PDB file of C-alpha atoms in Angstrom:
ATOM      1  CA  MET O   1     -17.853  29.744 -62.997  1.00  0.00           C
ATOM      2  CA  ASP O   2     -20.665  29.750 -60.432  1.00  0.00           C
ATOM      3  CA  PHE O   3     -20.475  25.966 -60.367  1.00  0.00           C
ATOM      4  CA  LEU O   4     -16.762  26.080 -59.509  1.00  0.00           C
ATOM      5  CA  VAL O   5     -17.381  28.621 -56.759  1.00  0.00           C
ATOM      6  CA  ASP O   6     -20.114  26.466 -55.238  1.00  0.00           C
ATOM      7  CA  GLU O   7     -17.873  23.399 -55.296  1.00  0.00           C
ATOM      8  CA  ALA O   8     -15.029  25.353 -53.708  1.00  0.00           C
ATOM      9  CA  ILE O   9     -17.349  26.502 -50.922  1.00  0.00           C
ATOM     10  CA  LYS O  10     -18.451  22.911 -50.319  1.00  0.00           C
ATOM     11  CA  VAL O  11     -14.828  21.744 -50.135  1.00  0.00           C
ATOM     12  CA  CYS O  12     -13.990  24.508 -47.649  1.00  0.00           C
ATOM     13  CA  LYS O  13     -16.953  23.569 -45.470  1.00  0.00           C
ATOM     14  CA  ILE O  14     -15.911  19.914 -45.474  1.00  0.00           C
ATOM     15  CA  TYR O  15     -12.339  20.909 -44.619  1.00  0.00           C
ATOM     16  CA  LEU O  16     -13.537  23.061 -41.714  1.00  0.00           C
ATOM     17  CA  ARG O  17     -15.653  20.195 -40.383  1.00  0.00           C
ATOM     18  CA  ILE O  18     -12.704  17.819 -40.574  1.00  0.00           C
ATOM     19  CA  SER O  19     -10.479  20.397 -38.895  1.00  0.00           C
ATOM     20  CA  ASP O  20     -12.990  20.886 -36.063  1.00  0.00           C
ATOM     21  CA  PHE O  21     -13.298  17.117 -35.665  1.00  0.00           C
ATOM     22  CA  LEU O  22      -9.522  16.712 -35.395  1.00  0.00           C
ATOM     23  CA  LYS O  23      -9.335  19.481 -32.802  1.00  0.00           C
ATOM     24  CA  THR O  24     -12.059  17.764 -30.802  1.00  0.00           C
ATOM     25  CA  ILE O  25     -10.128  14.490 -30.844  1.00  0.00           C
ATOM     26  CA  GLN O  26      -6.961  16.258 -29.700  1.00  0.00           C
ATOM     27  CA  ASN O  27      -8.815  17.841 -26.799  1.00  0.00           C
ATOM     28  CA  ILE O  28     -10.210  14.530 -25.545  1.00  0.00           C
ATOM     29  CA  LYS O  29      -8.108  13.178 -22.688  1.00  0.00           C
ATOM     30  CA  ILE O  30      -7.545   9.485 -23.054  1.00  0.00           C
ATOM     31  CA  LYS O  31      -8.466   7.828 -19.771  1.00  0.00           C
ATOM     32  CA  THR O  32      -6.119   5.042 -18.734  1.00  0.00           C
ATOM     33  CA  ASP O  33      -6.954   2.594 -15.988  1.00  0.00           C
ATOM     34  CA  HIS O  34      -3.791   2.347 -13.898  1.00  0.00           C
ATOM     35  CA  ALA O  35      -5.349   0.262 -11.125  1.00  0.00           C
ATOM     36  CA  LEU O  36      -3.686  -3.033 -10.305  1.00  0.00           C
ATOM     37  CA  SER O  37      -5.936  -6.040  -9.991  1.00  0.00           C
ATOM     38  CA  ALA O  38      -6.772  -7.318  -6.513  1.00  0.00           C
ATOM     39  CA  ARG O  39      -4.858 -10.486  -7.335  1.00  0.00           C
ATOM     40  CA  GLU O  40      -1.724  -8.540  -8.273  1.00  0.00           C
ATOM     41  CA  ILE O  41      -1.892  -6.359  -5.156  1.00  0.00           C
ATOM     42  CA  LYS O  42      -2.100  -9.494  -3.009  1.00  0.00           C
ATOM     43  CA  ARG O  43       0.858 -10.931  -4.896  1.00  0.00           C
ATOM     44  CA  ARG O  44       2.917  -7.874  -3.950  1.00  0.00           C
ATOM     45  CA  MET O  45       2.411  -8.577  -0.243  1.00  0.00           C
ATOM     46  CA  ALA O  46       2.511 -12.379  -0.300  1.00  0.00           C
ATOM     47  CA  GLY O  47       4.348 -13.932   2.624  1.00  0.00           C
ATOM     48  CA  ILE O  48       3.642 -11.049   5.003  1.00  0.00           C
ATOM     49  CA  SER O  49       1.706 -11.970   8.127  1.00  0.00           C
ATOM     50  CA  VAL O  50      -0.176  -9.871  10.647  1.00  0.00           C
ATOM     51  CA  TYR O  51      -1.313 -11.003  14.079  1.00  0.00           C
ATOM     52  CA  LYS O  52      -4.676 -11.007  15.808  1.00  0.00           C
ATOM     53  CA  LEU O  53      -6.195 -12.145  19.084  1.00  0.00           C
ATOM     54  CA  SER O  54      -8.731 -14.844  18.284  1.00  0.00           C
ATOM     55  CA  ASN O  55      -9.951 -18.323  19.167  1.00  0.00           C
ATOM     56  CA  TYR O  56     -10.181 -21.497  17.135  1.00  0.00           C
ATOM     57  CA  GLU O  57     -13.664 -20.529  15.952  1.00  0.00           C
ATOM     58  CA  ASP O  58     -12.147 -17.371  14.452  1.00  0.00           C
ATOM     59  CA  HIS O  59     -13.856 -15.027  16.902  1.00  0.00           C
ATOM     60  CA  ASN O  60     -11.968 -11.776  17.345  1.00  0.00           C
ATOM     61  CA  ILE O  61     -11.755  -9.275  20.178  1.00  0.00           C
ATOM     62  CA  PHE O  62     -13.557  -6.059  19.224  1.00  0.00           C
ATOM     63  CA  LEU O  63     -13.649  -2.555  20.615  1.00  0.00           C
ATOM     64  CA  LYS O  64     -16.437  -0.091  19.941  1.00  0.00           C
ATOM     65  CA  HIS O  65     -15.694   2.650  17.418  1.00  0.00           C
ATOM     66  CA  GLN O  66     -15.448   6.008  19.196  1.00  0.00           C
ATOM     67  CA  ASP O  67     -17.578   7.793  16.572  1.00  0.00           C
ATOM     68  CA  ASP O  68     -20.054   5.007  15.844  1.00  0.00           C
ATOM     69  CA  SER O  69     -20.926   2.586  18.634  1.00  0.00           C
ATOM     70  CA  SER O  70     -22.747   0.342  16.150  1.00  0.00           C
ATOM     71  CA  LYS O  71     -19.418  -0.564  14.554  1.00  0.00           C
ATOM     72  CA  ASP O  72     -16.778  -2.808  16.071  1.00  0.00           C
ATOM     73  CA  VAL O  73     -13.059  -2.309  15.612  1.00  0.00           C
ATOM     74  CA  SER O  74     -10.721  -5.281  15.296  1.00  0.00           C
ATOM     75  CA  PHE O  75      -6.950  -4.967  15.469  1.00  0.00           C
ATOM     76  CA  TYR O  76      -4.286  -6.663  13.383  1.00  0.00           C
ATOM     77  CA  PHE O  77      -0.743  -6.162  14.628  1.00  0.00           C
ATOM     78  CA  ILE O  78       2.299  -5.872  12.389  1.00  0.00           C
ATOM     79  CA  SER O  79       4.492  -7.086  15.260  1.00  0.00           C
ATOM     80  CA  LYS O  80       3.770 -10.352  17.083  1.00  0.00           C
ATOM     81  CA  PRO O  81       5.256  -9.075  20.393  1.00  0.00           C
ATOM     82  CA  ASP O  82       2.828  -6.144  20.241  1.00  0.00           C
ATOM     83  CA  ALA O  83      -0.038  -8.583  19.733  1.00  0.00           C
ATOM     84  CA  LEU O  84       1.102 -10.568  22.775  1.00  0.00           C
ATOM     85  CA  ASP O  85       1.260  -7.387  24.853  1.00  0.00           C
ATOM     86  CA  PHE O  86      -2.282  -6.560  23.763  1.00  0.00           C
ATOM     87  CA  PHE O  87      -3.374 -10.052  24.821  1.00  0.00           C
ATOM     88  CA  ASP O  88      -1.856  -9.553  28.278  1.00  0.00           C
ATOM     89  CA  MET O  89      -3.621  -6.208  28.635  1.00  0.00           C
ATOM     90  CA  ALA O  90      -6.940  -7.618  27.418  1.00  0.00           C
ATOM     91  CA  LYS O  91      -6.778 -10.362  30.053  1.00  0.00           C
ATOM     92  CA  LEU O  92      -7.201  -7.676  32.700  1.00  0.00           C
ATOM     93  CA  TYR O  93     -10.647  -6.807  31.342  1.00  0.00           C
ATOM     94  CA  HIS O  94     -11.889 -10.040  29.833  1.00  0.00           C
ATOM     95  CA  ASN O  95     -12.145 -13.635  31.043  1.00  0.00           C
ATOM     96  CA  PHE O  96     -10.718 -15.649  28.164  1.00  0.00           C
ATOM     97  CA  GLU O  97     -11.267 -19.331  27.547  1.00  0.00           C
ATOM     98  CA  ASN O  98      -8.242 -21.550  27.058  1.00  0.00           C
ATOM     99  CA  ASP O  99      -8.586 -21.625  23.274  1.00  0.00           C
ATOM    100  CA  TRP O 100      -7.788 -17.921  22.834  1.00  0.00           C
ATOM    101  CA  ARG O 101      -4.412 -17.355  21.199  1.00  0.00           C
ATOM    102  CA  ILE O 102      -2.459 -14.989  18.998  1.00  0.00           C
ATOM    103  CA  PHE O 103      -2.939 -16.193  15.430  1.00  0.00           C
ATOM    104  CA  ASP O 104      -1.129 -15.070  12.331  1.00  0.00           C
ATOM    105  CA  THR O 105      -3.021 -14.345   9.126  1.00  0.00           C
ATOM    106  CA  PRO O 106      -1.819 -13.194   5.697  1.00  0.00           C
ATOM    107  CA  LEU O 107      -1.948  -9.439   5.218  1.00  0.00           C
ATOM    108  CA  SER O 108      -3.425 -10.078   1.778  1.00  0.00           C
ATOM    109  CA  LYS O 109      -6.525 -11.666   3.325  1.00  0.00           C
ATOM    110  CA  ILE O 110      -7.595  -8.635   5.315  1.00  0.00           C
ATOM    111  CA  ILE O 111      -7.032  -5.718   2.947  1.00  0.00           C
ATOM    112  CA  ASP O 112     -10.226  -6.315   1.008  1.00  0.00           C
ATOM    113  CA  LYS O 113     -12.445  -7.842   3.672  1.00  0.00           C
ATOM    114  CA  GLU O 114     -15.841  -6.278   4.043  1.00  0.00           C
ATOM    115  CA  GLY O 115     -18.127  -6.480   7.037  1.00  0.00           C
ATOM    116  CA  TYR O 116     -19.736  -4.600   9.837  1.00  0.00           C
ATOM    117  CA  GLU O 117     -16.492  -4.171  11.756  1.00  0.00           C
ATOM    118  CA  ILE O 118     -13.592  -1.829  11.023  1.00  0.00           C
ATOM    119  CA  ARG O 119     -10.151  -3.356  10.670  1.00  0.00           C
ATOM    120  CA  ARG O 120      -7.142  -1.466  11.948  1.00  0.00           C
ATOM    121  CA  LEU O 121      -3.524  -2.307  11.265  1.00  0.00           C
ATOM    122  CA  VAL O 122      -1.410  -1.517  14.318  1.00  0.00           C
ATOM    123  CA  PRO O 123       2.181  -0.490  13.498  1.00  0.00           C
ATOM    124  CA  GLU O 124       5.186  -1.247  15.661  1.00  0.00           C
ATOM    125  CA  LEU O 125       6.036   1.760  17.836  1.00  0.00           C
ATOM    126  CA  SER O 126       9.750   1.608  17.010  1.00  0.00           C
ATOM    127  CA  GLN O 127       8.942   1.881  13.297  1.00  0.00           C
ATOM    128  CA  ILE O 128       6.716   4.897  13.927  1.00  0.00           C
ATOM    129  CA  LYS O 129       9.704   6.521  15.639  1.00  0.00           C
ATOM    130  CA  ASN O 130      11.885   5.614  12.652  1.00  0.00           C
ATOM    131  CA  ALA O 131       9.336   7.111  10.263  1.00  0.00           C
ATOM    132  CA  ILE O 132       9.155  10.385  12.206  1.00  0.00           C
ATOM    133  CA  GLU O 133      12.958  10.584  12.254  1.00  0.00           C
ATOM    134  CA  GLU O 134      13.305   9.989   8.507  1.00  0.00           C
ATOM    135  CA  LYS O 135      10.543  12.483   7.711  1.00  0.00           C
ATOM    136  CA  TRP O 136      12.400  15.063   9.786  1.00  0.00           C
ATOM    137  CA  LYS O 137      15.648  14.379   7.876  1.00  0.00           C
ATOM    138  CA  GLU O 138      13.834  14.756   4.555  1.00  0.00           C
ATOM    139  CA  THR O 139      11.704  17.828   5.268  1.00  0.00           C
ATOM    140  CA  GLY O 140      13.499  19.538   8.141  1.00  0.00           C
ATOM    141  CA  THR O 141      10.189  19.673   9.994  1.00  0.00           C
ATOM    142  CA  ARG O 142       9.672  17.492  13.024  1.00  0.00           C
ATOM    143  CA  ASP O 143       6.183  16.068  13.495  1.00  0.00           C
ATOM    144  CA  ASN O 144       5.520  13.906  16.506  1.00  0.00           C
ATOM    145  CA  PHE O 145       3.018  11.694  14.734  1.00  0.00           C
ATOM    146  CA  PHE O 146       2.750   9.419  11.711  1.00  0.00           C
ATOM    147  CA  THR O 147      -0.511   8.106  10.340  1.00  0.00           C
ATOM    148  CA  GLY O 148      -0.687   4.473   9.284  1.00  0.00           C
ATOM    149  CA  VAL O 149       1.867   1.682   9.028  1.00  0.00           C
ATOM    150  CA  PRO O 150       5.181   3.058   7.728  1.00  0.00           C
ATOM    151  CA  VAL O 151       7.128   1.473   4.888  1.00  0.00           C
ATOM    152  CA  PHE O 152      10.714   2.433   4.065  1.00  0.00           C
ATOM    153  CA  MET O 153      12.423   2.748   0.676  1.00  0.00           C
ATOM    154  CA  SER O 154      15.782   3.961  -0.621  1.00  0.00           C
ATOM    155  CA  ASN O 155      16.426   5.448  -4.051  1.00  0.00           C
ATOM    156  CA  ASN O 156      19.932   3.965  -3.893  1.00  0.00           C
ATOM    157  CA  LEU O 157      18.564   0.420  -3.780  1.00  0.00           C
ATOM    158  CA  ARG O 158      18.115  -0.869  -7.288  1.00  0.00           C
ATOM    159  CA  PRO O 159      14.684  -2.250  -8.187  1.00  0.00           C
ATOM    160  CA  HIS O 160      14.332  -5.995  -7.754  1.00  0.00           C
ATOM    161  CA  ARG O 161      14.091  -7.806 -11.091  1.00  0.00           C
ATOM    162  CA  THR O 162      11.776 -10.811 -11.097  1.00  0.00           C
ATOM    163  CA  ARG O 163      11.801 -13.734 -13.503  1.00  0.00           C
ATOM    164  CA  ARG O 164       8.838 -12.116 -15.230  1.00  0.00           C
ATOM    165  CA  GLY O 165      11.125  -9.226 -16.093  1.00  0.00           C
ATOM    166  CA  GLU O 166       9.436  -6.859 -13.650  1.00  0.00           C
ATOM    167  CA  ARG O 167      11.476  -4.163 -11.941  1.00  0.00           C
ATOM    168  CA  LEU O 168       9.902  -3.641  -8.529  1.00  0.00           C
ATOM    169  CA  ARG O 169      10.883  -1.160  -5.830  1.00  0.00           C
ATOM    170  CA  LEU O 170      11.205  -2.760  -2.415  1.00  0.00           C
ATOM    171  CA  ALA O 171       9.202  -1.190   0.426  1.00  0.00           C
ATOM    172  CA  PHE O 172      10.280  -2.544   3.824  1.00  0.00           C
ATOM    173  CA  LEU O 173       8.033  -2.707   6.873  1.00  0.00           C
ATOM    174  CA  ARG O 174      11.139  -2.397   9.070  1.00  0.00           C
ATOM    175  CA  LYS O 175      13.780   0.273   8.548  1.00  0.00           C
ATOM    176  CA  GLU O 176      16.395  -2.095  10.000  1.00  0.00           C
ATOM    177  CA  ASP O 177      15.758  -4.673   7.257  1.00  0.00           C
ATOM    178  CA  LEU O 178      16.294  -2.006   4.601  1.00  0.00           C
ATOM    179  CA  GLN O 179      19.541  -0.932   6.264  1.00  0.00           C
ATOM    180  CA  GLU O 180      20.776  -4.524   6.499  1.00  0.00           C
ATOM    181  CA  ARG O 181      20.098  -5.074   2.814  1.00  0.00           C
ATOM    182  CA  LEU O 182      21.923  -1.877   1.880  1.00  0.00           C
ATOM    183  CA  ASN O 183      24.871  -2.808   4.111  1.00  0.00           C
ATOM    184  CA  ALA O 184      25.063  -6.304   2.618  1.00  0.00           C
ATOM    185  CA  MET O 185      25.350  -4.741  -0.838  1.00  0.00           C
ATOM    186  CA  SER O 186      27.764  -2.014   0.354  1.00  0.00           C
ATOM    187  CA  ILE O 187      25.320   0.683  -0.704  1.00  0.00           C
ATOM    188  CA  SER O 188      24.953   4.061   0.978  1.00  0.00           C
ATOM    189  CA  PRO O 189      21.389   4.507   2.272  1.00  0.00           C
ATOM    190  CA  GLY O 190      21.087   8.011   0.848  1.00  0.00           C
ATOM    191  CA  THR O 191      17.677   9.509   1.522  1.00  0.00           C
ATOM    192  CA  ILE O 192      15.263   7.005   2.999  1.00  0.00           C
ATOM    193  CA  LYS O 193      11.723   7.612   1.806  1.00  0.00           C
ATOM    194  CA  VAL O 194       8.806   6.883   4.108  1.00  0.00           C
ATOM    195  CA  ALA O 195       5.259   6.160   2.999  1.00  0.00           C
ATOM    196  CA  SER O 196       2.120   4.729   4.535  1.00  0.00           C
ATOM    197  CA  LEU O 197       1.285   1.104   3.788  1.00  0.00           C
ATOM    198  CA  GLU O 198      -2.427   1.913   3.687  1.00  0.00           C
ATOM    199  CA  GLU O 199      -1.992   4.871   1.314  1.00  0.00           C
ATOM    200  CA  THR O 200       0.335   2.886  -0.940  1.00  0.00           C
ATOM    201  CA  ILE O 201      -2.222   0.078  -1.241  1.00  0.00           C
ATOM    202  CA  GLN O 202      -4.917   2.645  -2.011  1.00  0.00           C
ATOM    203  CA  GLU O 203      -2.729   4.122  -4.770  1.00  0.00           C
ATOM    204  CA  MET O 204      -2.367   0.630  -6.236  1.00  0.00           C
ATOM    205  CA  LYS O 205      -6.168   0.408  -6.355  1.00  0.00           C
ATOM    206  CA  ASP O 206      -6.512   3.916  -7.816  1.00  0.00           C
ATOM    207  CA  SER O 207      -7.181   3.946 -11.559  1.00  0.00           C
ATOM    208  CA  SER O 208      -5.941   7.539 -11.971  1.00  0.00           C
ATOM    209  CA  THR O 209      -2.300   7.017 -10.964  1.00  0.00           C
ATOM    210  CA  SER O 210       0.494   4.498 -11.445  1.00  0.00           C
ATOM    211  CA  LYS O 211       2.651   6.053  -8.706  1.00  0.00           C
ATOM    212  CA  SER O 212       2.843   2.896  -6.585  1.00  0.00           C
ATOM    213  CA  ASN O 213       2.306   0.213  -9.210  1.00  0.00           C
ATOM    214  CA  ASP O 214       5.937  -0.936  -9.049  1.00  0.00           C
ATOM    215  CA  ILE O 215       6.042  -1.463  -5.277  1.00  0.00           C
ATOM    216  CA  LEU O 216       6.812  -4.816  -3.652  1.00  0.00           C
ATOM    217  CA  PHE O 217       6.263  -5.001   0.100  1.00  0.00           C
ATOM    218  CA  VAL O 218       8.896  -6.715   2.233  1.00  0.00           C
ATOM    219  CA  GLY O 219       7.877  -8.165   5.584  1.00  0.00           C
ATOM    220  CA  TYR O 220       9.928  -8.551   8.730  1.00  0.00           C
ATOM    221  CA  GLY O 221      13.182 -10.438   8.229  1.00  0.00           C
ATOM    222  CA  ASP O 222      13.737  -9.448   4.588  1.00  0.00           C
ATOM    223  CA  THR O 223      12.606 -12.846   3.296  1.00  0.00           C
ATOM    224  CA  SER O 224       8.973 -12.557   2.239  1.00  0.00           C
ATOM    225  CA  TRP O 225       9.698 -11.138  -1.213  1.00  0.00           C
ATOM    226  CA  THR O 226      12.071 -13.921  -2.358  1.00  0.00           C
ATOM    227  CA  TRP O 227       9.186 -16.185  -3.415  1.00  0.00           C
ATOM    228  CA  LEU O 228       8.828 -14.070  -6.555  1.00  0.00           C
ATOM    229  CA  ASP O 229      12.038 -15.633  -7.898  1.00  0.00           C
ATOM    230  CA  SER O 230      10.784 -19.192  -7.500  1.00  0.00           C
TER     231      SER O 230
END
């Protein structure tokens, strides 16, 4: 009898250990890496250009950072006319050689550049106004500022299906391009969502969230995304 009791106690102890082990496993949060690769992020913005003031030796115009004079700030404009206006203004303070021009460069090439200077994307003023207006419609609160480069999306616009079978939400750099696409498809705009290009890219890089992993950026003219179907 004592032998049976001892064996029963051993079995109970083993059961309790197994039970504790299973509880421990259940309490462990499985960490999933949601971050998109750098290559995939660049793919989502392929065909989009930004504009900079430079020369043929790829020298840029820099301004000193207001909080750290040891760092230079270079500007990349979303709108080419804005870049040209900046060039005209800069001529008042700088004697440029003849080889200085406004050059276009892929957005994908500057998002992960590292160096001593700080790179700033400069949004188009009209799109900032559009972003403030849409934010006011959505929240009922009017703010007179918007941080970053705005991108515009509509829940009524169906995700774009690529030949890979992906379903990607289109984020437009110009509100007017989104509206034209909706009008062409006879779709009501509904609520237009506004986000920051910079924050959206950061969310794509973030391993803790997949919030923006299905975003495809659309540049000016509503044509840059069509290469995905080729």
